[in-house]
Short mmCIF file of C-alpha atoms in Angstrom, two decimals:
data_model
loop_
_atom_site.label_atom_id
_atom_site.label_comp_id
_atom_site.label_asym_id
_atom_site.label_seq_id
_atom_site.Cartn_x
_atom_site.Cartn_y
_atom_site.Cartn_z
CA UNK A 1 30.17 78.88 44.83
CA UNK A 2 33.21 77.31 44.39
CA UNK A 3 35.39 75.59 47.58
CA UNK A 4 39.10 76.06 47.20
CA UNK A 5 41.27 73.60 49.72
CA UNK A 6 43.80 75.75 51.65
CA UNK A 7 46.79 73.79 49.46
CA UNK A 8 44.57 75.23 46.33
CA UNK A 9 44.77 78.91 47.46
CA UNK A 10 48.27 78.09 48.52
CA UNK A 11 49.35 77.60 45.17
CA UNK A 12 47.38 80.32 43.84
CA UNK A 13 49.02 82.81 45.82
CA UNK A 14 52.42 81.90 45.01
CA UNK A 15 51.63 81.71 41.42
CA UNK A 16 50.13 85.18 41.62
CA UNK A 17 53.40 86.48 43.27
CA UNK A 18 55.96 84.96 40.87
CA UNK A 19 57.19 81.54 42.29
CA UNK A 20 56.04 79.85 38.88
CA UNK A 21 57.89 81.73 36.96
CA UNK A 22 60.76 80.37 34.76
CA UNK A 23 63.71 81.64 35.13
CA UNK A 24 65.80 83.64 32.97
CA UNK A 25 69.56 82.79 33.07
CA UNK A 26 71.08 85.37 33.90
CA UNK A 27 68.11 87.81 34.96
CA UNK A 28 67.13 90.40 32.93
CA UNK A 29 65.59 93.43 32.73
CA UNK A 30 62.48 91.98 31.04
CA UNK A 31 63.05 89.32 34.17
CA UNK A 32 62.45 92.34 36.66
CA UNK A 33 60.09 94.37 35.36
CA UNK A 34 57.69 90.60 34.85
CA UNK A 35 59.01 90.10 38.68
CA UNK A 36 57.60 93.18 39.77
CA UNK A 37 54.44 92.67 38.13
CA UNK A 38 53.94 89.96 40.34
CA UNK A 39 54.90 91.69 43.63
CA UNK A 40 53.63 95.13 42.60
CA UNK A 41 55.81 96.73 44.87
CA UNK A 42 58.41 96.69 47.27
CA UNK A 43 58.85 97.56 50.99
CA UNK A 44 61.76 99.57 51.81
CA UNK A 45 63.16 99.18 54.93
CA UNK A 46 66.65 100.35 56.47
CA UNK A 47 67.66 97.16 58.34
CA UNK A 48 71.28 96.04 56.17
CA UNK A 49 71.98 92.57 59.07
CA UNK A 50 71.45 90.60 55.75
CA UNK A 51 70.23 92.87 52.63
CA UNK A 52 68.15 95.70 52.22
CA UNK A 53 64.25 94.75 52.41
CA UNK A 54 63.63 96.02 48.32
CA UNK A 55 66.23 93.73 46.92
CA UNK A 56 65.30 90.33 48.65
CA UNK A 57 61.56 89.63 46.92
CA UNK A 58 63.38 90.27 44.17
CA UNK A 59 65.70 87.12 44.80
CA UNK A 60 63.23 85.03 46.40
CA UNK A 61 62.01 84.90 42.91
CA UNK A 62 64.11 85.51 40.49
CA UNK A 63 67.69 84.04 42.12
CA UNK A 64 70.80 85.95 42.53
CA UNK A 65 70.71 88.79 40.02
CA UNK A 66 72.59 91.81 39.65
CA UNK A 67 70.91 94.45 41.85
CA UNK A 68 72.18 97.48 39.54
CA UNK A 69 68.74 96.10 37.45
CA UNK A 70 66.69 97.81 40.34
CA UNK A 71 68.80 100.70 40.25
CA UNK A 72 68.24 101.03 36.61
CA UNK A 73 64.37 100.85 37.49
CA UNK A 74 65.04 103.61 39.53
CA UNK A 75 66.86 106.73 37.26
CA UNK A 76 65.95 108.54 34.59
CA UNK A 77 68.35 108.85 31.84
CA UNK A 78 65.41 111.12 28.88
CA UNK A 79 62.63 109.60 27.30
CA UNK A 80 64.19 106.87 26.18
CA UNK A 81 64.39 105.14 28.85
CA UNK A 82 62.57 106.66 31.50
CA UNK A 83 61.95 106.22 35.32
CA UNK A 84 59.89 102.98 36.00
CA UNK A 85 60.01 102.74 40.05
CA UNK A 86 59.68 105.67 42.76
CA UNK A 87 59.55 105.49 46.57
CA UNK A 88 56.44 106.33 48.15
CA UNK A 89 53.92 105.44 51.00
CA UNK A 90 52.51 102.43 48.96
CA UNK A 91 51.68 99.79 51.69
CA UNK A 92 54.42 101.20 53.78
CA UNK A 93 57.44 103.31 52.32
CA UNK A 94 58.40 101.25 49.11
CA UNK A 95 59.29 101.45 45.61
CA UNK A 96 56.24 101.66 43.65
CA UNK A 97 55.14 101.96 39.82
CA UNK A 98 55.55 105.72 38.59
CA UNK A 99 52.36 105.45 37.21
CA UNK A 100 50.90 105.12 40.78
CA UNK A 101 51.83 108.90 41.23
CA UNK A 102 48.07 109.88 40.11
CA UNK A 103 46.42 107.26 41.74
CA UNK A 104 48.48 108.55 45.14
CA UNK A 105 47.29 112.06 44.99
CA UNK A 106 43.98 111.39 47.09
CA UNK A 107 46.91 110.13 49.80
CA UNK A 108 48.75 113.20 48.92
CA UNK A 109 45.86 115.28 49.64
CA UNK A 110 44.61 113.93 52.80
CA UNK A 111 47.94 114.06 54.23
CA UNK A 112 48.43 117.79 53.56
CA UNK A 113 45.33 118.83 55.86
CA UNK A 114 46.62 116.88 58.96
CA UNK A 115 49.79 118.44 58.80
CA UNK A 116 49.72 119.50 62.24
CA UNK A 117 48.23 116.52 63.79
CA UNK A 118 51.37 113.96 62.44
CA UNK A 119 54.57 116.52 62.08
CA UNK A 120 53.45 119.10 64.31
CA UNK A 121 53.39 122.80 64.47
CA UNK A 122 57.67 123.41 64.34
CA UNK A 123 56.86 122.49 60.44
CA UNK A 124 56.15 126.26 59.74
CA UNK A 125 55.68 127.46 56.59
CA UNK A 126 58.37 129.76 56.57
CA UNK A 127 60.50 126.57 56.59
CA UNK A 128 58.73 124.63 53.85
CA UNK A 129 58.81 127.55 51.79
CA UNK A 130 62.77 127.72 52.06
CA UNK A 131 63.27 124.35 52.12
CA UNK A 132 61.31 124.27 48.84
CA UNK A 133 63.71 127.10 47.29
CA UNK A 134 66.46 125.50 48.56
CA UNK A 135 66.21 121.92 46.81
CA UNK A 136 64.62 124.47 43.50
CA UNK A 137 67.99 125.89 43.41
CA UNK A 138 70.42 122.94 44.46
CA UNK A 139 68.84 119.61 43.49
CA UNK A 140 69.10 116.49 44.97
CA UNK A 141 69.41 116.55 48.65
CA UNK A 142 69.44 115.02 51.84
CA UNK A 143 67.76 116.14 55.28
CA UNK A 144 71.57 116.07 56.57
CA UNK A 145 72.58 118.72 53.24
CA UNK A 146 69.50 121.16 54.53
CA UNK A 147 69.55 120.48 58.29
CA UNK A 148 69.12 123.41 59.80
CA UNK A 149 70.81 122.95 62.91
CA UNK A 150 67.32 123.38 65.14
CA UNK A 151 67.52 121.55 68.26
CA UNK A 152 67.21 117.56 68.14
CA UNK A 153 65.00 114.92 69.84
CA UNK A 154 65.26 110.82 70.02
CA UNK A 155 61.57 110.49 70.58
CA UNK A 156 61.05 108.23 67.83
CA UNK A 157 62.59 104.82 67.90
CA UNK A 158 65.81 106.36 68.23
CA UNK A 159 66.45 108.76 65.51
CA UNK A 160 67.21 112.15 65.68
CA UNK A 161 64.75 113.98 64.04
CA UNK A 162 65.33 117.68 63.29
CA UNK A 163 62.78 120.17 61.72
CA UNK A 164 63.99 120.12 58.76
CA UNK A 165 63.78 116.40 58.70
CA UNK A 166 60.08 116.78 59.66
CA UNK A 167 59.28 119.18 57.03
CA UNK A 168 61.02 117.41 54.40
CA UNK A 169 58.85 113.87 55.85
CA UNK A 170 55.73 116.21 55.29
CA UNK A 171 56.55 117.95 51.55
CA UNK A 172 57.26 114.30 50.43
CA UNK A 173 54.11 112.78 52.00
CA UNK A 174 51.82 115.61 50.08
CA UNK A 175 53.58 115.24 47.03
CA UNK A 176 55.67 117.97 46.78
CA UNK A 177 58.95 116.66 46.61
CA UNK A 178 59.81 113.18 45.34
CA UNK A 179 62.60 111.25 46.13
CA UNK A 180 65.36 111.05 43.39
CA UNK A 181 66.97 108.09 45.33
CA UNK A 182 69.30 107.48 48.53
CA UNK A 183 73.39 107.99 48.72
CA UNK A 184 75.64 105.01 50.18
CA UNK A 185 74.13 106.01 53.60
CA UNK A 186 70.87 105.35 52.81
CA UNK A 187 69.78 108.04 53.08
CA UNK A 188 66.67 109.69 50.97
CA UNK A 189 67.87 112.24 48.53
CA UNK A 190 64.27 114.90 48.29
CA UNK A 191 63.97 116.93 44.48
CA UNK A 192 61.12 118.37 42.92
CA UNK A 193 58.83 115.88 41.10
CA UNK A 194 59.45 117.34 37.52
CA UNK A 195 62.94 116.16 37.66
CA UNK A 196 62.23 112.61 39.43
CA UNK A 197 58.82 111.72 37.39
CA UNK A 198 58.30 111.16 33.54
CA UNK A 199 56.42 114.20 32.30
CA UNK A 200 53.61 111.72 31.06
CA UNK A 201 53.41 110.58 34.43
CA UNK A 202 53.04 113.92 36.26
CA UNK A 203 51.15 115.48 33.42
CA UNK A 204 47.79 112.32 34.08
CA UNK A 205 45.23 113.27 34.95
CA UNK A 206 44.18 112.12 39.08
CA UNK A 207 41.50 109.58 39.14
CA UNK A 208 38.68 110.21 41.52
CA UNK A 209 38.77 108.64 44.99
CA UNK A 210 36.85 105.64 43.93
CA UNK A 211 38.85 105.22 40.64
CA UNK A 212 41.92 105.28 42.77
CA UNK A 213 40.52 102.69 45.30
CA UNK A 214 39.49 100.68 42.58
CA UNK A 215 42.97 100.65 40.97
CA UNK A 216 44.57 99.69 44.19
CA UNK A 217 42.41 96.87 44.97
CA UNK A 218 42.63 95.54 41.32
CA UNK A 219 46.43 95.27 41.51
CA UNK A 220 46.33 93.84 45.10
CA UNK A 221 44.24 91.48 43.82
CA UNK A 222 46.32 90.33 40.87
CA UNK A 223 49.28 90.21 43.02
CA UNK A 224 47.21 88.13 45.80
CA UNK A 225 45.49 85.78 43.65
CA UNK A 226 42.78 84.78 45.83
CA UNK A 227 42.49 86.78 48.88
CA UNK A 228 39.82 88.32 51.78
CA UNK A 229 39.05 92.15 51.37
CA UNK A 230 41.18 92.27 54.93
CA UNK A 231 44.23 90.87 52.36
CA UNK A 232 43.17 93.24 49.80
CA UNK A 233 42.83 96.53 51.80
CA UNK A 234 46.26 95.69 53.11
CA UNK A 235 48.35 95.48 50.43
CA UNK A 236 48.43 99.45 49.72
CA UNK A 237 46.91 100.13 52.73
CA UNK A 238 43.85 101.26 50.94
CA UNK A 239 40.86 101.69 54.10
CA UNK A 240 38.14 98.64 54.88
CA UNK A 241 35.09 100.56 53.70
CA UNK A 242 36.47 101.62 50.38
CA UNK A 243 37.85 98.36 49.70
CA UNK A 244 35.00 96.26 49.67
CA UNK A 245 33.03 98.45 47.68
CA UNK A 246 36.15 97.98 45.36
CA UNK A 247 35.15 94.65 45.57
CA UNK A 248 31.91 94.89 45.26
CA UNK A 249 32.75 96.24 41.99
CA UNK A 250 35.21 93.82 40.85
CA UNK A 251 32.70 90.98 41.28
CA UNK A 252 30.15 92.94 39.43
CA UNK A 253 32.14 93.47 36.38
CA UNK A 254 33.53 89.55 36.54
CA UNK A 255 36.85 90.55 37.74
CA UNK A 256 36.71 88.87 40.93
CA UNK A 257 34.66 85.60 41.38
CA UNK A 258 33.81 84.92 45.41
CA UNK A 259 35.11 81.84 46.65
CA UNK A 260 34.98 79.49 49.69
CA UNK A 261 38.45 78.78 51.18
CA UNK A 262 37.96 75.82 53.66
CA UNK A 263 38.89 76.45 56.89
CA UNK A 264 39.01 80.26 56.76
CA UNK A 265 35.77 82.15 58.28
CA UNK A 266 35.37 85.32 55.79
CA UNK A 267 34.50 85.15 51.96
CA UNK A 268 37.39 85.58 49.57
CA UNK A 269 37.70 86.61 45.96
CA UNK A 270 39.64 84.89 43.11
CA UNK A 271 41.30 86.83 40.48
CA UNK A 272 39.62 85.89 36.92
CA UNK A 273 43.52 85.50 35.50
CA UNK A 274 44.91 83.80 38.84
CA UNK A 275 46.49 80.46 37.67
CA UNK A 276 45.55 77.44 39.54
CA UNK A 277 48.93 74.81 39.25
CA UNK A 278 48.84 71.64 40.74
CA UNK A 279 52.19 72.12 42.11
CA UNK A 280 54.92 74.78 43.08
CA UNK A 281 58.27 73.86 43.75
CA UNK A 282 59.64 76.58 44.92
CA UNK A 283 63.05 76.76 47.53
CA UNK A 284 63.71 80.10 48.38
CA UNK A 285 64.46 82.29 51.59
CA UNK A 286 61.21 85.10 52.34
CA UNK A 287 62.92 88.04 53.55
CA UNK A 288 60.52 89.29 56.73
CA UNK A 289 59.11 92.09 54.53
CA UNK A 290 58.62 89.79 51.36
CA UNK A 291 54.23 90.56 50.89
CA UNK A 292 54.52 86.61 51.23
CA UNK A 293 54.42 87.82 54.50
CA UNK A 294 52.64 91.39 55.23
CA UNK A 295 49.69 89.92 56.67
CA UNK A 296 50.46 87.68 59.53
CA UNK A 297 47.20 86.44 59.76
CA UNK A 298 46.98 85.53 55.94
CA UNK A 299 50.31 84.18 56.39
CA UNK A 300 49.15 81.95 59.47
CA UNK A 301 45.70 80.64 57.89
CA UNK A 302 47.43 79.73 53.90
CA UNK A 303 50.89 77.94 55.45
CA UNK A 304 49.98 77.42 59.26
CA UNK A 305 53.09 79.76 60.04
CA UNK A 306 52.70 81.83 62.87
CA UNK A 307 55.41 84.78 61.86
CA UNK A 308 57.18 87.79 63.99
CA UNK A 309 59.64 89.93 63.24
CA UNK A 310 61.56 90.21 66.98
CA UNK A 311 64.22 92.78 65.58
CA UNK A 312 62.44 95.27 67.99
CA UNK A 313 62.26 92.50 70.60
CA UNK A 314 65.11 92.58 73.45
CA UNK A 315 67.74 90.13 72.47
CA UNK A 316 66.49 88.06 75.78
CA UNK A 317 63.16 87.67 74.87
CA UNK A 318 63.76 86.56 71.20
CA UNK A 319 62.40 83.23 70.38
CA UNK A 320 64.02 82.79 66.84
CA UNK A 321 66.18 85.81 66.36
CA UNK A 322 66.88 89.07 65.10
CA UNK A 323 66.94 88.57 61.49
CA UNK A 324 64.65 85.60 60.71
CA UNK A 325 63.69 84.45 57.24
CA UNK A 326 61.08 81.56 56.21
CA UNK A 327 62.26 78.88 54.12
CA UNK A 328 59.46 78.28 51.17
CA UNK A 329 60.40 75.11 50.33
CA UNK A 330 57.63 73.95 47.54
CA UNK A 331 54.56 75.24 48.52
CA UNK A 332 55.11 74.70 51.97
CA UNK A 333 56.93 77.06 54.15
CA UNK A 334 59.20 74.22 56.35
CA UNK A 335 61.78 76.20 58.12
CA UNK A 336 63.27 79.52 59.17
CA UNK A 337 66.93 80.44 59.62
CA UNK A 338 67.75 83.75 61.65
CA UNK A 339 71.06 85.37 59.56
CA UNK A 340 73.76 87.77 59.57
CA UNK A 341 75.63 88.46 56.11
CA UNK A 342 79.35 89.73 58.61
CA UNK A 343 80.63 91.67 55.81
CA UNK A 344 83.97 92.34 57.33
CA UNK A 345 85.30 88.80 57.67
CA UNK A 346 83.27 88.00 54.42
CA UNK A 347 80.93 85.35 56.23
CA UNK A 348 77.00 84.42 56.18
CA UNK A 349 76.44 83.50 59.49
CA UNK A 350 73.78 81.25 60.42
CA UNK A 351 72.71 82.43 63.73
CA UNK A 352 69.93 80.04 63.71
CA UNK A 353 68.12 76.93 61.89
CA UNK A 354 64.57 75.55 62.62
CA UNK A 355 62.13 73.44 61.09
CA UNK A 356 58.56 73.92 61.49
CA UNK A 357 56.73 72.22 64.34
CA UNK A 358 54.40 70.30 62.27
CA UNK A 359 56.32 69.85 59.36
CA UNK A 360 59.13 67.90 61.34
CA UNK A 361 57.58 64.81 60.76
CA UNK A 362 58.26 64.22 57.27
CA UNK A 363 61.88 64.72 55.39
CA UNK A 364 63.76 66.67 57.82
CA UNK A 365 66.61 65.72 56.28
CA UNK A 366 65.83 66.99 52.68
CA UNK A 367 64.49 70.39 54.24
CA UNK A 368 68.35 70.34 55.46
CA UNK A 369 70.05 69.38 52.23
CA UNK A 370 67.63 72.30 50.33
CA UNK A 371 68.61 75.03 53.01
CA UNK A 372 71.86 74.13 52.73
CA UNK A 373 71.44 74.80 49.08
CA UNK A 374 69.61 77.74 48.98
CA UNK A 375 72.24 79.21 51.78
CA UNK A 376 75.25 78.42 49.36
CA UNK A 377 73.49 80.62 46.94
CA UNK A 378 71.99 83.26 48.90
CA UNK A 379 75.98 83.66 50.22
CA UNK A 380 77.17 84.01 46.48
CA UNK A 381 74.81 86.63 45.37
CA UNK A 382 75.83 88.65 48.74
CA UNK A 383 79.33 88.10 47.75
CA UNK A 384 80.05 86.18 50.82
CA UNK A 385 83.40 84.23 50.73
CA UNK A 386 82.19 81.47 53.50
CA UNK A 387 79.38 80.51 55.79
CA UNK A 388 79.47 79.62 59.25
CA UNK A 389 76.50 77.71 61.68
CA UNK A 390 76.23 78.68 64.64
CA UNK A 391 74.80 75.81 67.15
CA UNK A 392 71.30 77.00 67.52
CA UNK A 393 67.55 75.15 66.39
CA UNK A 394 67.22 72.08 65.77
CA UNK A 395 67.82 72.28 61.53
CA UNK A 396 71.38 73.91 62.24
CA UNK A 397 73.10 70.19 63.21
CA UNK A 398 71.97 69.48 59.99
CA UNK A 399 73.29 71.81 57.69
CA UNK A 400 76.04 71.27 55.10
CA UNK A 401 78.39 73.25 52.92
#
């Protein structure tokens, strides 16, 4: 069986998830849709202290591009150019293929019988049903367009939810609504699948369960390189069982080859077309929901980085910050800055700098000088006019602009 050193799988990951890649000057179209081969898909999440979560992996790897490309991705203008991402509950919510629709359905499905046990029994079907006429008749719409008016809770993390809200969280769980996109709110515009989804698309036929487990597993695993079935199940949040005997499968048909990883304690799998490069030189900022970083534990055991998000941490009790990104400098991650892109006053602020514990040994300095690089540029795609340091970590006396 063959041993890979943890700089070896190291590599292999970050081939597998686009950091060889050469660039294309500007990006592209073709640069995107190759980008999000690599990365498979994209967690959306609603925190804007820096950018939105979807557009960062996105920069990480293909520098500062114009985001309208994603939002090209993302509409349908006929069959000539049809819809190539939709949102959905693909790891978390994030923008996915559209041809993951079929393979989703199984999801769909087992969502629709625990209807009660997640959104409860105020999603009647009285509502559904009108709710269902409703976008039918008017298109496109928000939960705030169809609200209701029922009374409101903040029971979860803060939100309101109403029941319309609710419902409209359960009809796009079970597949029957899609979402068409968000307005300048953010907010998730719900429409009928025919007129978010290529016909082709909707039209497939659904794979079984196992065909759809498979599917998942084989992309995760392309995306991963060389990863544990832990990695694998995770990274569409396809269940243990399942995904080993995805794996099982894989290996069988010469797909997957097992490997050793030194230093880890469970068997992993390499990816017959994962490339093996004897370097990376990557410098580039990991947004915290950049699948660089999903896994903490997979995180932890390929760069020794022991990674939190603390935006749900009280301000007190933060050890890095609110908004903290890992600097991948190479193949090593060396540093993390916490940041705030202050869009009034036009600044990148850099609440914090720190260098890695064991990585302060060698060429401090240089991790500096790249940061301060790689900040200059992160602050021009954002369309930041200046950058400020604040005085906190030990890399921030460092940093020059």
């Amino acid at each position: 069986m063959t041993t890979l050193s943890t700089s070896q799988a190291r590599r292999i990951a970050l081939a597998a998830q686009g950091f060889l890649d050469k660039p294309h000057l500007p990006p592209t179209l073709r640069t995107l849709n190759r980008t999000l081969e690599r990365t498979g898909v994209l967690q959306v999440d609603s925190v804007n202290v820096l950018q939105r979560a979807h557009f960062m992996p996105l920069y990480s790897r293909m520098g500062a591009y114009d985001v309208d490309l994603l939002a090209r991705a993302q509409t349908m203008t006929g069959s000539r150019r049809p819809r190539r991402l939709v949102e959905y509950w693909a790891h978390v919510q994030a923008l996915m293929p559209v041809e993951l629709w079929p393979v989703m359905r199984h999801r769909m499905a087992s969502y629709r019988t625990q209807k009660h046990k997640w959104w409860g029994s105020e999603v009647s079907e009285d509502l559904v049903a009108n709710l269902m006429a409703e976008i039918a008749d008017r298109g496109a719409c928000t939960a705030r367009d169809l609200d209701d008016g029922l009374p409101r809770d903040k029971l979860h993390w803060g939100w309101n939810w109403s029941a319309t809200k609710r419902a409209l969280d359960y009809l796009y769980m079970v597949g029957d609504v899609a979402i068409a996109g968000r307005n300048s709110q953010f907010e998730v515009r719900y429409d009928l699948p025919e007129r978010v989804l290529p016909a082709d698309v909707l039209n497939a036929p659904t794979p079984t369960v196992e065909e759809a487990d498979l599917e998942l597993v084989r992309r995760a695993a392309r995306s991963h390189g060389v990863a544990t079935v832990r990695c694998l199940a995770d990274y569409y949040r396809t269940l243990q069982e399942p995904a080993k005997r995805a794996v099982d499968r894989l290996v069988e048909e010469g797909e997957l080859e097992p490997v050793r990883i030194e230093g880890w304690n469970r068997p992993a799998y390499l990816h017959r077309d994962a490339h093996r490069p004897r370097r990376v030189e990557a410098h580039s900022l990991l947004s915290p929901f950049d699948p660089v970083c999903w896994l903490r534990e997979r995180t932890e055991k390929l760069f020794d980085f022991h990674y939190r998000i603390e935006i749900y941490t009280p301000a007190a009790q933060r050890q890095y910050g609110y908004y903290v990104l890992p600097f991948l400098l190479g193949e090593e991650i060396v540093g993390r800055v916490d940041l705030k892109a202050d869009r009034q006053s036009g600044r990148l602020v850099v609440k914090a700098a720190y260098a890695e514990p064991a990585r302060r040994s060698w060429a401090p300095v240089e991790t500096a000088e790249e940061l301060s690089a790689e900040l200059v540029r992160l602050a021009g795609w954002l369309g930041m006019d200046s950058l400020t340091v604040e005085p906190r970590g030990d890399l921030a006396p460092l940093l020059r602009f």
